[in-house]
Amino acid sequence: MNPITDGLQPSLKLWGEEETDGAVYTVYLKKVRYHHTQIIASEQLSHLEWETVRVKIVKAGTLEKLVESLTTDAGELESTYMNIFLSTYRSFATPNQVLTILLSRYEQMCNEILQFASESKEQHKRTFEKVLLVWLDMYPEDFYDPPQYLNLLKIKEFAEKYIPGCVLELRAKHKLLKYKKIEFKGLEIKHSIDFPSEINSFNSLSLGISNILHIPDKDFALQLTYTDNELFKKLIPYHCLGSAWSRRDKVRGWNVSPSTVTATINQFNAVSLRVISTILYDSLLKATMRARIVTKWINIAQELRLLKNFSSLKAITAALQSNSIHRLNKVWLSVPREKIEIFSELAKIFSEENNQTNCRELLIKEGSAKFVSAFWGNNKMCLKNSEKTNHEQICTMQGTIPYLGTFLTDLTMIDAAIPDYLPNGLINFDKKRREFEILAQIKLLQSAANSYDIQIDKAFQSWFSSIPIFDDKESYELSCMIESQDLTINNKKHVFDNVKNSVFKWSHQKSDSTPSTSTSSFLCDKNSNEIAVGKLVRENGIQMSKSCSSLSPSHKSSTLHSSVGSPLQDFYIIKVSLEQKSCDIGGVNMYKSIMLYNSDRTRTVITNAMSKHGIDDVPENYLLVQLVPGGEILFPDSANVYYAVNRNHELKFVLRKKFKIEEKSRKKSHT
């Protein structure tokens, strides 16, 4: 958060940096109204109307200095800084470390170890009390550490000794009693919602999955939104930080307590996988009946768009774009054309083009708005085809549930691109400001989510959770049973090719026999918190967000993978980077995604890659190399790259200048 570039405080002008023992500050000059003294004011008005003051903003520092910066030199509370610190400190410290420094500083002021003027000292004390109160109220999970509850006991004993009878003491006692009562009853603080396991009026055996067609579209969408909304409201924003999300962190408890991010992902998985299973479960169904189920999910997705539930909307569109469903040409040919057009428009919302620009713009327009007017203004076709929607329904829509993968990607990119510590060992707090900007957007949407007023249908929730699901291999095998692979390969003209402006971006991870789910998804293993996004980003660089910003899942894998191919059998999506010195690009390996067809030879691939990278040269000056673990594959000029690639690994390629190879060979011969 830069007050200059962000336009928040135009009166500030950058002055420079100031380094002290244990901290680095960015110094700004701020123009403020001149405060006249009482003597001057009583005699005559001063000719001075404005004065310039220095504003210091901590850029980096030790943990002690960052805690001290919660107050100004005069002892006043830095509320903005406090919010950033409390939201992000867990990536570089534990609650116990921060609490110890806070209480120790207060005690040093009381014992005259820290020298302040009497008024300033009292102001510092009051400020630290406010910080502790805000911390207890906004982040109670930081103090839930059974069975001893050492941090709460520290606050309670501290308050009894230095400020007895204050609000802080009463608040600490109340929290302590509450947590002990929870522990006594054998309960746990959970950040997810649980539904009854018994089956009520809905029963997957008696009702049958195919009778999903009998459930009203709006009711179906409302129940999905209820679940997503409860999870989103209980989401703890700092769980989304790249330092926690992109790598396992046992020290800070990432694997100890259940993550609210994991709960959201599990629900996303539940929706997406059940979309696939309802379409594939019965291999004997006719294509027309299967098309009706696909149409049903498109209708539900449209209702979710009206509800501004982008999470389940993304789950449904990702499932319908998955390899197992997309390849069913006979089914899609039986889906009404207008429904395919609607589906194409809904899928465009999550297009990865320009770093998910469509999705981001919608969140800005509608995030805290009560209605979906922005949607109708840009998508008249969807309004025309929404037969069950009336004006009253639109006007009662409130709240927004975002697709969390967008924020997770941004935070992961920040974590990968900006170091946690400066070369001098100080904590890089500028990075925390950038992360807080994303967390603040999540908090704003959480406030808007409170506007939803949906009643839970426990019978529906039980029925929905009872729908069986299949992993990627099982889904693909069922899909091949429904329509053989040979038929799919031979039918090059897909139904979507006839839909104007339809946008689909496909990829799959090559396994022993089957492709995995599309990268439009955001799933991860239900039983694992291990997310390898950080490693992926560090390998491919921050620029990957422009072409592969969705978090991609596999139901049987706990890692997120990038594009390595296409579910269609006649082309793959490959990543091609331009080889250059790491110092030229700050260690970032930029790449471009291009389509590799089964007729493409080396020269064609090089030409397409040069065009993507904006290289004005001839292809004869470059070599095409595939990067594989432990080595690389160099393609001859006449090679058919489609058949020559090693598909057992990620399809990462490098364009290499030929003169570099010649220089190396000359050096070797010279030596």
XYZ file of C-alpha atoms in Angstrom, residues 139 152-153 230 234 247-248 258 270 272 280-281 323 350 356 362 380 440 458 479 503 530 553 633 654 662 664 670:
28
model
C -8.498 -12.667 16.199
C -4.801 -15.604 27.755
C -3.393 -16.228 31.210
C -21.451 -19.973 5.642
C -16.127 -18.118 8.557
C 3.749 -24.348 1.448
C 3.443 -26.545 4.509
C -8.088 -27.144 10.154
C -17.949 -31.399 -3.598
C -17.539 -29.885 -9.101
C -21.622 -39.920 -15.970
C -23.007 -42.207 -13.248
C -12.101 -33.582 -20.054
C -13.502 -16.959 -15.431
C -8.881 -13.088 -15.093
C -17.265 -8.069 -11.841
C -28.364 -8.995 -22.269
C -8.899 -6.242 2.839
C -31.071 -30.138 5.685
C -16.750 -41.171 -20.275
C -14.044 -19.237 -24.734
C -0.040 -29.635 1.100
C -6.536 -29.391 -8.991
C 15.525 -32.610 -25.240
C 12.884 -22.958 -23.997
C 28.157 -22.166 -31.094
C 30.096 -22.880 -26.082
C 39.712 -23.818 -27.965
